[in-house]
Coordinates of N, CA and C in Angstrom, one line a residue:
M6 N 113.2 39.8 -84.9 CA 112.6 40.1 -83.8 C 113.6 40.7 -83.1
G7 N 114.6 40.1 -82.6 CA 116.0 40.5 -82.1 C 115.9 42.1 -82.0
F8 N 116.4 43.3 -82.9 CA 116.4 43.5 -83.8 C 115.3 44.7 -83.3
A9 N 114.7 43.9 -83.6 CA 112.9 45.2 -83.4 C 113.1 45.6 -81.2
R10 N 113.7 44.2 -80.6 CA 113.8 44.7 -79.2 C 115.0 46.0 -79.0
I11 N 116.0 44.8 -79.5 CA 117.1 46.3 -79.5 C 117.0 47.8 -80.0
E12 N 116.2 47.9 -81.0 CA 115.7 49.3 -81.5 C 114.7 49.8 -80.3
G13 N 114.2 48.5 -79.6 CA 113.7 49.6 -78.5 C 113.7 49.8 -77.8
F14 N 115.0 48.5 -77.4 CA 115.6 49.7 -75.6 C 116.0 50.3 -76.3
L15 N 117.3 50.8 -77.4 CA 118.1 52.2 -77.3 C 117.2 53.5 -78.0
A16 N 115.9 53.0 -78.2 CA 114.6 54.0 -78.6 C 114.2 54.9 -76.7
W17 N 114.4 53.6 -76.2 CA 113.5 54.5 -74.9 C 115.2 54.9 -73.7
E18 N 116.0 54.2 -73.8 CA 116.9 54.9 -73.3 C 117.5 55.9 -73.4
A19 N 116.7 56.4 -75.1 CA 117.0 57.6 -75.3 C 116.4 58.6 -74.9
E20 N 114.6 58.0 -75.2 CA 114.4 59.1 -74.3 C 114.7 58.9 -72.3
V21 N 114.8 57.8 -71.6 CA 114.9 58.7 -70.6 C 116.2 59.5 -70.5
A22 N 117.3 59.4 -71.4 CA 118.2 60.4 -71.5 C 117.6 61.8 -71.1
A23 N 117.5 61.7 -72.7 CA 116.1 63.4 -73.0 C 115.7 63.6 -72.0
A24 N 114.4 63.2 -70.7 CA 113.6 63.0 -69.9 C 114.5 63.5 -68.6
E25 N 116.1 63.1 -68.1 CA 117.0 63.7 -67.2 C 117.4 64.9 -67.7
R26 N 117.6 65.2 -68.9 CA 117.9 66.2 -69.4 C 117.3 68.0 -69.4
D27 N 115.6 67.4 -70.0 CA 115.1 68.6 -69.7 C 115.1 68.7 -68.5
A28 N 114.9 67.3 -67.8 CA 114.5 67.3 -66.1 C 115.4 68.4 -65.5
R29 N 116.8 68.1 -65.5 CA 117.5 69.2 -65.4 C 117.7 70.5 -65.3
A30 N 117.4 71.1 -66.3 CA 117.3 71.6 -67.9 C 115.8 73.1 -66.7
F31 N 115.3 71.8 -66.5 CA 114.2 72.9 -66.4 C 114.1 72.9 -64.2
A32 N 114.6 72.4 -63.4 CA 115.1 72.1 -62.7 C 116.2 73.4 -62.8
G33 N 116.6 73.3 -63.6 CA 117.6 74.6 -63.7 C 117.7 76.2 -63.3
Q34 N 116.3 76.3 -64.0 CA 115.4 77.5 -64.0 C 115.3 78.1 -62.3
F35 N 115.2 77.3 -61.5 CA 114.5 77.4 -60.0 C 115.6 77.7 -58.8
P36 N 117.1 78.5 -59.4 CA 118.9 78.3 -58.9 C 118.3 78.4 -57.4
W37 N 117.1 79.7 -56.6 CA 117.0 79.9 -55.6 C 116.8 78.7 -55.1
L38 N 116.4 76.9 -55.5 CA 115.8 76.3 -54.5 C 117.1 75.4 -53.8
P39 N 117.2 74.6 -52.8 CA 117.9 73.7 -52.0 C 118.0 72.7 -53.1
A40 N 119.7 71.9 -52.9 CA 120.0 71.0 -54.2 C 119.2 70.7 -53.8
A41 N 118.7 69.7 -52.8 CA 117.8 68.4 -52.5 C 116.8 68.9 -53.7
E42 N 115.2 70.3 -53.2 CA 114.8 70.5 -53.7 C 115.2 70.1 -55.3
R43 N 115.8 70.9 -56.0 CA 116.2 70.9 -57.0 C 116.0 69.3 -57.4
E44 N 117.0 68.7 -57.2 CA 116.9 67.5 -57.5 C 115.4 66.3 -57.4
S45 N 114.7 66.9 -56.3 CA 113.7 65.9 -56.1 C 112.2 66.9 -57.1
L46 N 112.5 67.9 -57.4 CA 112.3 68.2 -59.0 C 112.4 67.7 -60.2
E47 N 113.6 67.7 -60.2 CA 114.0 67.0 -61.8 C 113.6 65.4 -61.6
Q48 N 113.4 64.4 -60.4 CA 112.8 63.6 -60.4 C 111.2 63.3 -60.8
A49 N 110.6 64.3 -59.8 CA 109.5 64.0 -60.5 C 109.5 64.2 -61.6
Y50 N 110.4 65.7 -63.0 CA 109.8 65.5 -64.0 C 110.1 64.3 -64.5
T51 N 111.5 64.1 -64.7 CA 111.3 63.3 -65.6 C 110.7 61.1 -65.2
A52 N 110.0 61.4 -64.1 CA 109.0 60.5 -63.5 C 107.7 60.7 -64.3
D53 N 107.1 61.9 -64.5 CA 105.9 62.3 -64.7 C 106.2 62.2 -66.3
R54 N 107.5 62.2 -67.5 CA 107.4 62.3 -68.4 C 108.2 61.0 -68.9
L55 N 108.5 60.1 -67.7 CA 109.1 59.2 -68.4 C 107.5 58.1 -68.9
R56 N 106.6 58.2 -67.8 CA 105.3 57.7 -67.4 C 104.5 58.0 -69.1
Y57 N 104.3 59.5 -69.6 CA 103.6 60.0 -70.1 C 104.5 59.2 -70.9
A58 N 105.7 59.2 -71.7 CA 106.1 58.6 -73.4 C 105.7 56.7 -73.3
E59 N 105.4 56.8 -71.9 CA 105.3 55.4 -71.3 C 103.6 54.9 -72.2
E60 N 103.0 55.5 -71.7 CA 101.1 55.8 -72.4 C 101.7 55.9 -73.4
V61 N 102.3 56.5 -73.9 CA 102.2 56.9 -76.0 C 102.5 55.3 -77.1
V62 N 103.7 55.0 -76.1 CA 104.2 53.8 -76.4 C 102.7 52.9 -76.7
D63 N 102.3 52.4 -75.0 CA 101.4 51.4 -75.2 C 100.1 51.6 -76.1
R64 N 100.1 52.9 -76.6 CA 98.6 53.6 -77.2 C 99.1 53.0 -78.7
A65 N 100.6 53.2 -79.1 CA 101.3 53.0 -79.9 C 101.1 51.5 -80.3
V66 N 101.5 50.9 -78.8 CA 101.6 49.0 -79.6 C 100.1 49.0 -79.6
E67 N 99.2 49.2 -78.9 CA 97.5 48.8 -78.8 C 97.3 49.0 -80.6
R68 N 97.6 49.8 -80.5 CA 96.8 50.3 -82.6 C 97.4 49.6 -83.4
C69 N 98.6 49.1 -83.3 CA 99.2 48.5 -84.6 C 99.0 46.8 -84.0
R70 N 98.5 46.4 -82.8 CA 97.6 45.5 -82.5 C 96.8 45.3 -82.9
R71 N 95.5 46.4 -83.3 CA 94.3 46.7 -84.2 C 94.4 46.7 -85.3
L72 N 95.4 47.0 -85.7 CA 95.4 46.8 -87.2 C 96.0 46.2 -88.2
A73 N 96.7 45.1 -87.1 CA 97.7 43.7 -87.4 C 96.4 43.0 -87.8
A74 N 95.8 43.2 -86.3 CA 93.7 42.7 -86.7 C 93.5 42.5 -87.6
R75 N 93.4 44.1 -87.8 CA 92.4 44.0 -89.3 C 92.6 43.9 -90.7
Y76 N 94.0 44.0 -90.7 CA 94.8 44.1 -92.2 C 94.4 42.4 -92.1
R77 N 94.8 41.4 -91.3 CA 94.2 39.8 -91.0 C 93.4 39.5 -90.8
A78 N 92.6 40.5 -91.3 CA 91.4 39.9 -91.4 C 90.9 40.1 -93.2
E79 N 91.5 42.2 -93.7 CA 91.4 41.7 -95.0 C 91.9 40.6 -95.6
C80 N 93.0 39.9 -95.2 CA 93.9 39.1 -95.7 C 93.5 37.6 -96.0
R81 N 92.5 37.3 -95.0 CA 91.8 36.1 -95.6 C 91.1 36.4 -96.1
R82 N 90.3 37.9 -96.5 CA 89.0 38.1 -96.7 C 89.3 37.7 -98.4
I83 N 90.4 38.6 -99.1 CA 91.0 38.8 -100.2 C 91.3 37.2 -100.5
C84 N 92.2 36.7 -99.6 CA 92.8 34.9 -100.1 C 91.2 34.3 -100.6
T85 N 90.0 34.3 -99.3 CA 88.6 33.3 -99.9 C 88.6 34.2 -101.2
R86 N 88.9 35.1 -102.0 CA 87.3 35.1 -102.4 C 88.7 34.9 -104.1
W87 N 89.8 35.3 -103.7 CA 90.8 34.6 -104.6 C 90.9 33.1 -105.0
A88 N 90.3 32.7 -104.0 CA 90.0 31.1 -104.5 C 89.0 30.7 -104.8
A89 N 87.6 31.4 -103.7 CA 86.4 31.1 -104.8 C 86.3 31.6 -106.8
L90 N 86.8 33.2 -107.1 CA 87.2 32.3 -108.3 C 87.8 32.5 -109.2
C91 N 89.4 31.3 -108.3 CA 90.1 30.4 -108.6 C 89.5 28.9 -109.1
L92 N 89.1 28.5 -108.2 CA 87.9 27.2 -108.4 C 86.5 28.2 -109.5
S93 N 86.2 28.5 -109.5 CA 85.2 28.6 -110.4 C 85.6 29.1 -111.9
V94 N 86.3 29.6 -112.2 CA 87.0 29.6 -113.7 C 87.8 28.0 -113.9
T95 N 88.1 27.3 -112.5 CA 88.7 25.6 -113.3 C 87.8 25.0 -113.3
L96 N 86.0 24.9 -112.5 CA 85.3 24.4 -113.3 C 84.5 25.2 -114.2
A97 N 84.6 26.2 -114.6 CA 84.2 26.7 -115.4 C 85.1 26.2 -117.4
A98 N 86.2 25.8 -117.1 CA 86.9 25.4 -118.2 C 86.6 23.8 -118.5
A99 N 86.8 23.0 -116.8 CA 86.5 21.6 -116.9 C 85.2 21.7 -117.8
L100 N 83.5 21.9 -117.5 CA 82.7 22.0 -118.0 C 82.6 22.4 -119.8
F101 N 83.4 23.3 -120.0 CA 83.4 23.9 -121.8 C 84.1 23.0 -122.3
A102 N 85.0 22.1 -121.3 CA 86.2 21.0 -121.9 C 85.7 19.8 -122.4
V103 N 84.6 19.1 -120.8 CA 83.0 18.2 -120.8 C 82.1 18.0 -121.8
V104 N 80.7 19.6 -121.5 CA 79.8 20.0 -123.1 C 80.6 19.4 -124.3
P105 N 81.2 20.0 -124.6 CA 81.3 19.4 -125.9 C 82.0 18.2 -126.3
A106 N 82.3 17.6 -125.9 CA 82.5 16.0 -125.8 C 80.9 15.2 -125.2
A107 N 80.6 15.3 -124.6 CA 79.1 14.9 -124.3 C 77.7 14.9 -125.2
L108 N 77.9 16.3 -125.9 CA 77.7 16.2 -127.1 C 77.6 15.2 -128.6
R109 N 79.0 15.7 -128.5 CA 79.2 14.9 -129.8 C 79.1 12.9 -129.8
G110 N 79.5 12.6 -128.7 CA 78.8 11.3 -128.0 C 77.5 10.9 -127.8

């Protein structure tokens, strides 16, 4: 779990850095804007991009949770079937061992 958190932190920091870099490049296309307005544009661009990235991450996390729940349910179903099969085979083997002895006696 610790490595996943570190990986998530590093991935998010990379996204923040990329958003800031892209925001500077975008705002740089408007050299006629005063510096304060370009900075405001950069901040708005960065905030919008990070909000979108957060939504993407939230959707991915929710999808992972749904898949994990589905896989757990499927695993329980398979384990139940396997246990029923093993019990059936065991009971059949016990019957085959007991019935011939009962018929002889």
